[in-house]
Short mmCIF file of C-alpha atoms (C1' of nucleotides) in Angstrom, two decimals:
data_model
loop_
_atom_site.label_atom_id
_atom_site.label_comp_id
_atom_site.label_asym_id
_atom_site.label_seq_id
_atom_site.Cartn_x
_atom_site.Cartn_y
_atom_site.Cartn_z
CA MET P 732 0.00 0.00 0.00
CA ASP P 733 1.45 3.37 -0.93
CA ALA P 734 1.20 6.53 1.12
CA ARG P 735 -1.56 8.08 -0.99
CA THR P 736 -3.75 5.02 -0.70
CA PHE P 737 -3.16 4.96 3.04
CA LYS P 738 -4.06 8.64 3.43
CA ASP P 739 -7.22 8.29 1.32
CA ALA P 740 -8.32 5.36 3.46
CA ILE P 741 -7.48 7.05 6.77
CA TYR P 742 -9.12 10.37 5.92
CA GLY P 743 -12.11 8.49 4.56
CA ASP P 744 -12.51 6.93 7.98
CA PHE P 745 -11.99 10.19 9.85
CA ALA P 746 -14.50 11.93 7.63
CA ARG P 747 -17.12 9.30 8.46
CA MET P 748 -17.46 11.12 11.77
CA GLY P 749 -18.06 14.41 9.98
CA LYS P 750 -20.47 12.76 7.59
CA VAL P 751 -22.61 11.35 10.34
CA LEU P 752 -22.64 14.73 12.09
CA SER P 753 -23.41 16.70 8.97
CA SER P 754 -27.10 16.20 9.62
CA PRO P 755 -28.75 18.66 12.04
CA LYS P 756 -31.16 15.91 13.08
CA ARG P 757 -28.46 13.39 13.94
CA PHE P 758 -26.61 16.09 15.90
CA GLU P 759 -29.77 16.76 17.88
CA LEU P 760 -30.29 13.05 18.52
CA LEU P 761 -26.80 12.76 19.96
CA ASP P 762 -27.38 15.82 22.12
CA LEU P 763 -30.59 14.31 23.47
CA LEU P 764 -28.85 11.01 24.17
CA SER P 765 -26.05 12.82 26.01
CA GLN P 766 -28.63 13.68 28.71
CA SER P 767 -29.94 10.11 29.08
CA PRO P 768 -30.68 6.92 27.11
CA LYS P 769 -34.00 7.15 25.26
CA SER P 770 -36.38 5.13 23.12
CA VAL P 771 -37.01 5.76 19.41
CA GLU P 772 -40.45 7.06 20.25
CA THR P 773 -39.09 9.58 22.76
CA LEU P 774 -36.35 10.69 20.37
CA ALA P 775 -38.84 11.11 17.53
CA ARG P 776 -41.09 13.26 19.67
CA GLU P 777 -38.31 15.42 21.14
CA SER P 778 -36.69 16.02 17.74
CA ASN P 779 -39.97 16.44 15.82
CA MET P 780 -39.30 13.70 13.29
CA SER P 781 -41.30 10.74 12.06
CA MET P 782 -40.55 7.35 13.61
CA ALA P 783 -39.27 6.09 10.26
CA ASN P 784 -36.92 9.01 9.79
CA THR P 785 -35.73 8.86 13.40
CA SER P 786 -35.01 5.16 13.03
CA LYS P 787 -33.16 5.80 9.80
CA HIS P 788 -30.90 8.37 11.45
CA LEU P 789 -30.34 6.08 14.42
CA GLN P 790 -29.23 3.34 12.02
CA ALA P 791 -26.68 5.76 10.60
CA LEU P 792 -25.42 6.58 14.10
CA LEU P 793 -25.32 2.88 14.91
CA ASP P 794 -23.33 2.19 11.78
CA ALA P 795 -20.81 4.85 12.82
CA ARG P 796 -20.81 3.25 16.26
CA LEU P 797 -21.59 6.50 18.02
CA VAL P 798 -24.60 4.87 19.68
CA ASP P 799 -25.61 1.42 20.79
CA TYR P 800 -28.79 0.09 22.35
CA GLN P 801 -30.47 -2.19 24.83
CA LYS P 802 -33.85 -3.82 24.39
CA ASN P 803 -36.52 -3.41 27.05
CA LYS P 804 -39.65 -5.37 26.05
CA ASN P 805 -40.88 -3.68 22.89
CA TYR P 806 -38.62 -0.71 23.41
CA VAL P 807 -35.18 -0.20 21.89
CA ILE P 808 -33.34 2.13 24.28
CA TYR P 809 -30.55 3.97 22.48
CA GLN P 810 -27.54 5.39 24.32
CA LEU P 811 -24.18 6.96 23.48
CA ALA P 812 -21.62 4.28 22.73
CA ASN P 813 -18.63 6.29 23.95
CA PRO P 814 -18.40 9.16 26.46
CA LYS P 815 -16.07 10.90 23.99
CA VAL P 816 -19.13 11.66 21.87
CA VAL P 817 -19.90 14.38 24.42
CA ASN P 818 -16.41 15.83 23.93
CA LEU P 819 -16.90 15.74 20.16
CA LEU P 820 -20.21 17.58 20.37
CA PHE P 821 -18.60 20.12 22.69
CA SER P 822 -15.73 20.67 20.32
CA MET P 823 -18.03 21.16 17.36
CA LYS P 824 -20.29 23.53 19.26
CA SER P 825 -17.34 25.49 20.59
CA ILE P 826 -15.90 26.20 17.20
CA ALA P 827 -19.32 26.81 15.67
CA GLU P 828 -19.93 29.39 18.42
CA ASP P 829 -16.69 31.17 17.54
CA GLN P 830 -17.18 31.13 13.80
CA ILE P 831 -20.93 31.55 13.31
CA SER P 832 -22.13 34.76 14.92
CA GLU P 833 -25.73 33.83 14.19
CA ILE P 834 -25.50 31.19 16.91
CA ASN P 835 -24.81 33.77 19.58
CA HIS P 836 -27.52 36.05 18.25
CA LEU P 837 -30.05 33.23 18.30
CA ARG P 838 -29.11 32.28 21.85
CA GLU P 839 -29.15 35.88 23.02
CA ASP P 840 -32.60 36.47 21.56
CA PHE P 841 -34.29 33.21 22.40
CA ILE P 842 -32.59 31.78 25.48
CA VAL P 843 -31.45 34.89 27.35
CA ARG P 844 -34.43 36.91 26.11
CA GLY P 845 -32.29 39.75 24.89
CA ASP P 846 -30.42 39.96 28.21
CA GLN P 847 -33.66 40.46 30.12
CA LEU P 848 -33.26 37.16 31.94
CA GLU P 849 -31.07 36.98 35.00
CA THR P 850 -28.36 34.39 34.45
CA ILE P 851 -25.57 32.91 36.54
CA GLU P 852 -22.30 31.41 35.35
CA LEU P 853 -21.22 28.05 36.73
CA GLU P 854 -18.17 29.57 38.44
CA ASP P 855 -20.45 31.93 40.34
CA TRP P 856 -22.74 29.10 41.35
CA PHE P 857 -19.85 27.44 43.17
CA ASP P 858 -19.55 30.53 45.37
CA LEU P 859 -23.27 30.94 45.92
CA LYS P 860 -23.86 27.36 46.91
CA GLU P 861 -21.61 27.69 49.98
CA GLY P 862 -24.19 30.00 51.49
CA ASP P 863 -27.73 29.09 52.40
CA SER P 864 -29.78 31.50 50.34
CA HIS P 865 -30.14 29.57 47.08
CA VAL P 866 -31.76 26.39 45.90
CA LEU P 867 -30.75 24.62 42.68
CA ILE P 868 -33.41 22.94 40.56
CA ASP P 869 -33.03 20.66 37.57
CA VAL P 870 -35.96 21.25 35.20
CA ARG P 871 -35.20 18.48 32.70
CA PRO P 872 -37.37 15.36 32.44
CA GLN P 873 -36.82 13.23 35.52
CA SER P 874 -35.24 10.39 33.55
CA GLU P 875 -32.45 12.75 32.58
CA PHE P 876 -32.02 13.86 36.19
CA LEU P 877 -31.70 10.20 37.21
CA SER P 878 -29.05 9.66 34.54
CA GLY P 879 -26.87 12.35 36.04
CA HIS P 880 -27.34 15.75 37.59
CA ILE P 881 -25.49 18.59 39.27
CA GLU P 882 -24.81 17.75 42.88
CA GLY P 883 -27.31 19.28 45.28
CA ALA P 884 -30.02 19.85 42.69
CA ILE P 885 -33.69 19.02 43.17
CA SER P 886 -35.60 17.58 40.22
CA ILE P 887 -38.68 19.54 39.15
CA PRO P 888 -39.33 18.99 35.43
CA VAL P 889 -40.47 22.21 33.84
CA GLU P 890 -43.75 20.60 32.80
CA GLU P 891 -44.48 19.87 36.46
CA LEU P 892 -43.42 23.22 37.85
CA ASN P 893 -47.01 24.43 38.10
CA ASP P 894 -47.83 21.51 40.40
CA HIS P 895 -44.71 21.53 42.56
CA PHE P 896 -43.33 25.04 42.78
CA LYS P 897 -45.04 25.64 46.10
CA ASN P 898 -42.63 23.15 47.65
CA LEU P 899 -39.84 25.61 46.98
CA PRO P 900 -38.72 27.80 49.91
CA SER P 901 -39.99 31.32 49.22
CA ASP P 902 -37.15 32.99 51.08
CA LYS P 903 -34.42 31.62 48.78
CA GLU P 904 -33.42 32.46 45.24
CA VAL P 905 -34.12 29.61 42.82
CA ILE P 906 -31.37 28.72 40.35
CA ALA P 907 -32.70 26.62 37.46
CA TYR P 908 -30.68 24.58 34.98
CA CYS P 909 -31.51 22.22 32.13
CA ARG P 910 -29.63 20.58 29.27
CA GLY P 911 -27.11 23.31 28.68
CA PRO P 912 -26.63 26.71 27.06
CA TYR P 913 -29.03 25.95 24.18
CA CYS P 914 -31.92 24.53 26.13
CA VAL P 915 -34.90 26.77 26.85
CA TYR P 916 -36.40 24.81 29.79
CA ALA P 917 -34.53 26.82 32.45
CA THR P 918 -35.59 30.06 30.77
CA GLU P 919 -39.24 29.00 30.91
CA ALA P 920 -38.83 27.91 34.52
CA VAL P 921 -37.27 31.21 35.61
CA GLU P 922 -39.98 33.24 33.85
CA PHE P 923 -42.69 31.17 35.48
CA LEU P 924 -41.16 31.40 38.96
CA LYS P 925 -40.74 35.16 38.72
CA GLU P 926 -44.42 35.40 37.84
CA GLN P 927 -45.12 33.52 41.05
CA GLY P 928 -43.15 36.04 43.06
CA TYR P 929 -39.90 34.08 43.44
CA GLN P 930 -36.42 35.38 42.87
CA ALA P 931 -34.97 33.18 40.13
CA ALA P 932 -32.10 32.94 37.69
CA ARG P 933 -30.95 30.64 34.93
CA LEU P 934 -27.69 28.67 35.34
CA GLU P 935 -25.77 28.89 32.09
CA ALA P 936 -24.63 25.28 32.20
CA GLY P 937 -25.86 21.73 32.16
CA VAL P 938 -24.65 18.55 33.73
CA HIS P 939 -21.81 18.08 31.23
CA GLU P 940 -20.46 21.59 31.72
CA TRP P 941 -20.58 20.94 35.46
CA LYS P 942 -18.70 17.65 35.14
CA GLN P 943 -16.08 19.24 32.95
CA TYR P 944 -15.69 22.13 35.38
CA GLN P 945 -15.21 19.66 38.23
CA ALA P 946 -12.61 17.72 36.25
CA ASN P 947 -10.70 20.93 35.54
CA GLN P 948 -10.75 21.89 39.21
CA ASN P 949 -9.32 18.52 40.22
CA HIS P 950 -6.15 18.89 38.19
CA MET I 652 -39.78 32.24 17.52
CA ASP I 653 -40.85 28.99 19.10
CA ALA I 654 -38.55 26.39 20.62
CA ARG I 655 -38.70 24.05 17.64
CA THR I 656 -37.73 26.76 15.19
CA PHE I 657 -34.86 27.79 17.47
CA LYS I 658 -33.58 24.22 17.77
CA ASP I 659 -33.76 23.63 14.01
CA ALA I 660 -31.78 26.82 13.42
CA ILE I 661 -29.20 26.10 16.11
CA TYR I 662 -28.61 22.48 15.12
CA GLY I 663 -28.47 23.57 11.49
CA ASP I 664 -25.57 25.83 12.43
CA PHE I 665 -23.82 23.19 14.55
CA ALA I 666 -24.16 20.64 11.76
CA ARG I 667 -22.45 23.02 9.34
CA MET I 668 -19.23 22.00 11.06
CA GLY I 669 -20.01 18.34 10.46
CA LYS I 670 -20.98 19.07 6.91
CA VAL I 671 -17.73 20.78 6.09
CA LEU I 672 -15.79 17.92 7.69
CA SER I 673 -17.79 15.18 6.00
CA SER I 674 -15.37 15.33 3.07
CA PRO I 675 -12.15 13.31 3.45
CA LYS I 676 -10.39 15.86 1.26
CA ARG I 677 -11.39 18.85 3.37
CA PHE I 678 -10.35 16.96 6.49
CA GLU I 679 -6.94 16.36 4.92
CA LEU I 680 -6.61 20.00 3.93
CA LEU I 681 -7.25 21.11 7.50
CA ASP I 682 -4.73 18.58 8.77
CA LEU I 683 -2.13 19.92 6.35
CA LEU I 684 -2.86 23.50 7.38
CA SER I 685 -2.53 22.57 11.04
CA GLN I 686 1.20 22.02 10.38
CA SER I 687 1.71 25.37 8.60
CA PRO I 688 0.02 27.87 6.28
CA LYS I 689 0.19 26.76 2.64
CA SER I 690 -0.64 27.88 -0.88
CA VAL I 691 -3.36 26.31 -3.05
CA GLU I 692 -0.70 24.79 -5.24
CA THR I 693 1.04 23.14 -2.29
CA LEU I 694 -2.25 21.89 -0.85
CA ALA I 695 -3.29 20.48 -4.22
CA ARG I 696 -0.04 18.60 -4.58
CA GLU I 697 0.04 17.26 -1.03
CA SER I 698 -3.60 16.09 -1.15
CA ASN I 699 -3.46 14.80 -4.73
CA MET I 700 -6.31 16.94 -6.04
CA SER I 701 -6.69 19.21 -9.05
CA MET I 702 -6.23 22.94 -8.43
CA ALA I 703 -9.88 23.54 -9.26
CA ASN I 704 -11.12 20.94 -6.82
CA THR I 705 -8.70 22.09 -4.13
CA SER I 706 -9.86 25.66 -4.58
CA LYS I 707 -13.47 24.55 -4.39
CA HIS I 708 -12.90 22.76 -1.09
CA LEU I 709 -10.99 25.74 0.28
CA GLN I 710 -13.96 27.97 -0.57
CA ALA I 711 -16.17 25.63 1.47
CA LEU I 712 -13.73 25.84 4.39
CA LEU I 713 -13.60 29.62 3.99
CA ASP I 714 -17.37 29.80 4.00
CA ALA I 715 -17.45 27.85 7.26
CA ARG I 716 -14.76 30.21 8.54
CA LEU I 717 -12.43 27.38 9.49
CA VAL I 718 -9.69 28.91 7.36
CA ASP I 719 -8.68 32.37 6.24
CA TYR I 720 -5.88 33.60 3.99
CA GLN I 721 -3.21 36.14 3.22
CA LYS I 722 -2.04 37.14 -0.22
CA ASN I 723 1.65 36.98 -1.11
CA LYS I 724 2.16 38.20 -4.69
CA ASN I 725 0.33 35.66 -6.85
CA TYR I 726 -0.02 33.25 -3.99
CA VAL I 727 -3.01 32.88 -1.70
CA ILE I 728 -1.63 31.47 1.55
CA TYR I 729 -4.35 29.65 3.48
CA GLN I 730 -4.19 29.11 7.24
CA LEU I 731 -6.41 27.87 10.04
CA ALA I 732 -8.74 30.63 11.20
CA ASN I 733 -8.99 29.39 14.78
CA PRO I 734 -6.62 27.25 16.88
CA LYS I 735 -9.68 25.32 18.07
CA VAL I 736 -9.76 23.66 14.64
CA VAL I 737 -6.84 21.55 15.86
CA ASN I 738 -8.90 20.50 18.90
CA LEU I 739 -11.81 19.64 16.66
CA LEU I 740 -9.68 17.47 14.38
CA PHE I 741 -8.22 15.79 17.46
CA SER I 742 -11.64 15.09 18.87
CA MET I 743 -12.89 13.61 15.63
CA LYS I 744 -9.79 11.47 15.19
CA SER I 745 -9.93 10.30 18.78
CA ILE I 746 -13.45 9.00 18.52
CA ALA I 747 -12.88 7.60 15.05
CA GLU I 748 -9.90 5.68 16.47
CA ASP I 749 -12.08 4.21 19.20
CA GLN I 750 -14.98 3.30 16.96
CA ILE I 751 -13.41 2.27 13.68
CA SER I 752 -11.00 -0.60 14.20
CA GLU I 753 -9.86 -0.38 10.59
CA ILE I 754 -8.04 2.82 11.48
CA ASN I 755 -5.81 1.07 13.95
CA HIS I 756 -5.21 -1.81 11.58
CA LEU I 757 -4.23 0.57 8.80
CA ARG I 758 -1.86 2.45 11.09
CA GLU I 759 -0.37 -0.72 12.46
CA ASP I 760 0.28 -2.12 9.00
CA PHE I 761 1.43 0.98 7.20
CA ILE I 762 2.93 3.33 9.78
CA VAL I 763 4.33 0.94 12.36
CA ARG I 764 5.10 -1.73 9.74
CA GLY I 765 3.35 -4.45 11.66
CA ASP I 766 5.23 -3.60 14.85
CA GLN I 767 8.57 -4.08 13.13
CA LEU I 768 9.46 -0.44 13.57
CA GLU I 769 10.91 0.75 16.84
CA THR I 770 8.69 3.49 18.28
CA ILE I 771 8.82 5.78 21.28
CA GLU I 772 5.92 7.39 23.11
CA LEU I 773 6.09 11.10 23.88
CA GLU I 774 6.17 10.45 27.64
CA ASP I 775 9.26 8.32 27.20
CA TRP I 776 10.93 10.98 25.07
CA PHE I 777 10.77 13.41 27.98
CA ASP I 778 12.87 10.99 30.03
CA LEU I 779 15.32 10.23 27.24
CA LYS I 780 15.99 13.83 26.33
CA GLU I 781 17.48 14.54 29.77
CA GLY I 782 20.39 12.32 28.87
CA ASP I 783 22.86 12.91 26.10
CA SER I 784 22.51 9.81 23.98
CA HIS I 785 19.69 10.85 21.67
CA VAL I 786 19.08 13.41 18.96
CA LEU I 787 15.60 14.50 17.88
CA ILE I 788 14.94 15.25 14.21
CA ASP I 789 11.91 16.80 12.56
CA VAL I 790 11.50 15.25 9.09
CA ARG I 791 8.61 17.44 7.87
CA PRO I 792 9.11 20.09 5.17
CA GLN I 793 11.14 22.93 6.62
CA SER I 794 8.26 25.41 6.33
CA GLU I 795 6.32 23.30 8.79
CA PHE I 796 9.31 23.13 11.13
CA LEU I 797 9.53 26.94 11.05
CA SER I 798 5.85 27.21 11.86
CA GLY I 799 6.32 25.27 15.06
CA HIS I 800 8.31 22.29 16.22
CA ILE I 801 9.17 20.21 19.24
CA GLU I 802 11.76 21.98 21.36
CA GLY I 803 15.28 20.72 20.75
CA ALA I 804 14.57 19.19 17.36
CA ILE I 805 16.77 19.60 14.30
CA SER I 806 15.07 20.02 10.93
CA ILE I 807 16.03 17.47 8.28
CA PRO I 808 13.14 17.03 5.81
CA VAL I 809 12.82 13.39 4.84
CA GLU I 810 13.38 14.27 1.20
CA GLU I 811 16.77 15.73 2.16
CA LEU I 812 17.86 12.98 4.49
CA ASN I 813 20.08 11.38 1.89
CA ASP I 814 22.05 14.61 1.61
CA HIS I 815 22.25 15.53 5.27
CA PHE I 816 22.22 12.43 7.38
CA LYS I 817 25.99 12.41 7.65
CA ASN I 818 25.71 15.49 9.84
CA LEU I 819 24.04 13.33 12.47
CA PRO I 820 26.23 12.04 15.31
CA SER I 821 26.79 8.34 14.74
CA ASP I 822 27.12 7.56 18.42
CA LYS I 823 23.60 8.71 19.31
CA GLU I 824 20.21 7.20 18.69
CA VAL I 825 18.12 9.26 16.27
CA ILE I 826 14.50 9.91 17.20
CA ALA I 827 12.45 11.07 14.19
CA TYR I 828 9.04 12.72 14.22
CA CYS I 829 6.72 14.21 11.61
CA ARG I 830 3.11 15.38 11.44
CA GLY I 831 1.70 12.95 13.95
CA PRO I 832 0.52 9.36 14.35
CA TYR I 833 -0.77 9.10 10.76
CA CYS I 834 2.19 10.54 8.93
CA VAL I 835 4.63 8.15 7.28
CA TYR I 836 7.64 10.51 6.97
CA ALA I 837 9.17 9.47 10.29
CA THR I 838 8.75 5.81 9.36
CA GLU I 839 10.60 6.36 6.10
CA ALA I 840 13.31 8.30 7.91
CA VAL I 841 13.84 5.59 10.54
CA GLU I 842 14.04 2.88 7.89
CA PHE I 843 16.54 4.87 5.87
CA LEU I 844 18.72 5.67 8.89
CA LYS I 845 18.80 2.05 10.01
CA GLU I 846 19.99 1.10 6.54
CA GLN I 847 22.83 3.56 7.03
CA GLY I 848 23.84 1.92 10.27
CA TYR I 849 22.22 4.34 12.73
CA GLN I 850 20.12 3.42 15.71
CA ALA I 851 16.76 5.08 15.11
CA ALA I 852 13.17 5.12 16.33
CA ARG I 853 9.94 6.86 15.43
CA LEU I 854 8.34 9.29 17.90
CA GLU I 855 4.60 8.57 18.03
CA ALA I 856 3.63 12.23 18.19
CA GLY I 857 3.77 15.46 16.29
CA VAL I 858 4.05 19.06 17.31
CA HIS I 859 0.40 19.32 18.38
CA GLU I 860 0.57 16.22 20.59
CA TRP I 861 3.73 17.73 22.12
CA LYS I 862 2.05 21.07 22.78
CA GLN I 863 -0.95 19.38 24.34
CA TYR I 864 1.31 17.24 26.50
CA GLN I 865 3.13 20.37 27.69
CA ALA I 866 -0.17 22.11 28.47
CA ASN I 867 -1.30 19.13 30.51
CA GLN I 868 1.96 19.11 32.46
CA ASN I 869 1.58 22.79 33.32
CA HIS I 870 -1.75 22.34 35.10
"C1'" DT E 313 -53.86 -17.09 18.22
"C1'" DA E 314 -55.10 -12.55 17.04
"C1'" DA E 315 -54.61 -7.81 17.97
"C1'" DC E 316 -51.70 -4.31 19.36
"C1'" DT E 317 -47.39 -1.69 19.86
"C1'" DA E 318 -42.76 -0.34 18.72
"C1'" DT E 319 -39.39 -0.41 15.35
"C1'" DT E 320 -37.14 -1.16 10.94
"C1'" DC E 321 -36.86 -1.71 5.94
"C1'" DA E 322 -37.47 -0.89 0.87
"C1'" DA E 323 -38.42 2.07 -2.72
"C1'" DC E 324 -39.28 6.45 -4.25
"C1'" DT E 325 -38.61 11.69 -5.00
"C1'" DG E 326 -36.24 15.86 -4.71
"C1'" DA E 327 -32.19 18.15 -3.06
"C1'" DT E 328 -27.33 18.36 -2.33
"C1'" DT E 329 -22.52 17.26 -3.10
"C1'" DA E 330 -17.83 15.88 -5.40
"C1'" DG E 331 -15.07 16.10 -9.23
"C1'" DT E 332 -14.17 17.54 -13.99
"C1'" DT E 333 -13.71 20.68 -17.84
"C1'" DG E 334 -13.15 24.91 -19.84
"C1'" DA E 335 -13.27 29.69 -19.12
"C1'" DA E 336 -12.55 33.82 -16.39
"C1'" DT E 337 -9.96 36.62 -13.13
"C1'" DA E 338 -6.04 38.65 -10.68
"C1'" DT E 339 -1.34 39.52 -10.31
"C1'" DT E 340 3.39 39.48 -11.70
"C1'" DA E 341 7.33 39.71 -14.82
"C1'" DC E 342 9.64 41.13 -18.80
"C1'" DG M 495 1.25 45.64 -23.28
"C1'" DT M 496 1.70 40.77 -23.54
"C1'" DA M 497 2.72 36.37 -21.69
"C1'" DA M 498 2.97 33.60 -17.77
"C1'" DT M 499 1.43 32.03 -13.34
"C1'" DA M 500 -1.77 31.16 -9.63
"C1'" DT M 501 -6.36 30.95 -8.45
"C1'" DT M 502 -11.38 30.95 -8.85
"C1'" DC M 503 -15.79 30.37 -11.17
"C1'" DA M 504 -19.66 28.32 -13.96
"C1'" DA M 505 -21.82 24.49 -15.79
"C1'" DC M 506 -22.17 19.80 -16.15
"C1'" DT M 507 -22.54 14.72 -14.67
"C1'" DA M 508 -22.91 11.13 -11.46
"C1'" DA M 509 -23.35 9.85 -6.83
"C1'" DT M 510 -25.13 10.52 -2.32
"C1'" DC M 511 -28.41 12.05 1.06
"C1'" DA M 512 -32.99 13.41 3.67
"C1'" DG M 513 -37.62 12.58 4.19
"C1'" DT M 514 -41.89 10.14 3.00
"C1'" DT M 515 -44.92 6.26 2.24
"C1'" DG M 516 -46.30 1.77 2.72
"C1'" DA M 517 -44.99 -2.67 4.10
"C1'" DA M 518 -42.51 -5.88 6.97
"C1'" DT M 519 -40.67 -7.46 11.34
"C1'" DA M 520 -40.35 -8.39 16.29
"C1'" DG M 521 -42.20 -8.67 20.64
"C1'" DT M 522 -46.02 -8.28 23.97
"C1'" DT M 523 -50.65 -8.79 25.71
"C1'" DA M 524 -55.09 -10.63 26.39
#
DNA sequence: TAACTATTCAACTGATTAGTTGAATATTAC
DNA sequence: GTAATATTCAACTAATCAGTTGAATAGTTA
């Protein structure tokens, strides 16, 4: 085998990763799976695709070995095949954030409500949590909370906030987080809680940002 | 804007990175540029593409803002637009290595010659270099050496080894490195030097692996 | 065993992409 | 001002991809 043949083969293999992530829908599926394993039905609903199309994309991810699955009765529960997938998604988002200004505009407008929403960085949360005047809530679906959550958080899925918010101490500020910087659940939660008279702010991080922050602190 | 519209827009932007890296040829171009800025002509030659096709791919990379350029007389010198591109390539390679066993087979067969080539890990080089019995050579094109190289290395491009190897001390072991784990230059250099009676080994790292190793040590 | 549920597959359509060919453009050198 | 050099563009062809539709498959439940 000559060098050119070797390079063509090697770059062909490397580019398979790019190819599988060239689809916005497959990217979203991987993001969803990074929060917890999920069934085809759940993934189809969350990503707004047909079951057939969702299954097709999952087959592509399976073929690239970025996901694998376990059967549970009639359900096929898909999960990330390698924790490095999270790093890969991070890396792609990070550079997309730097190079595509539209991303920041979209986030500013839709997630941070044009800077009208009070937000807290993860670094600041670590200071605040030493005191006793804040409570941290995880507003993702409970299955995602059970898969992994920021230490000290209480699970109150945003869809259940109306039923459970009264359990929150009214003399503390509520810090809400969800799937990460591009998830709107925490924004909705903070808006709702403010309407109910609470002090509330959105944490600009999800469970993966928190884990990465912890890992960096422990060096 | 509702949540679904926002997500479709955001994932569309994220997936643009995947899309641009879904082409083996664009991946190779970015890899080449990670070693040093280069002209279209040089990139076409190194990647074995026509000038027209090379230019087309570079326009796609430009559009995604992963590269930018400077003019030098008739030459357009392309370069990486953001150092994070190197991280992104690393991340994609890392997961491809884990998930595509063919990659390791190809490397084993072609780069390490079925384990018949003596190799040294970067960690081990840091021990060896404290002594006085080894010399480190960079066998990439000199322009890449000038762009950045492992500290203490001497530049002897593999194509010029025949003319310059006699300058190497015959009582020391020669450690050769090139662009990284998937570059064959160091393999060719080691084989040539052994034929000339030298003790030689291939360093399983390039300048980026070295920089990353240094950064990790300084935490 | 039949009905139901969840998932996957095959075939199709329309859109997108990779590479080539020939032409156009920009800059330099003489 | 012309020729040469480096690069980019437009138009084409063939291949690939995304989503849909209808059917098939696999497993469960009553």
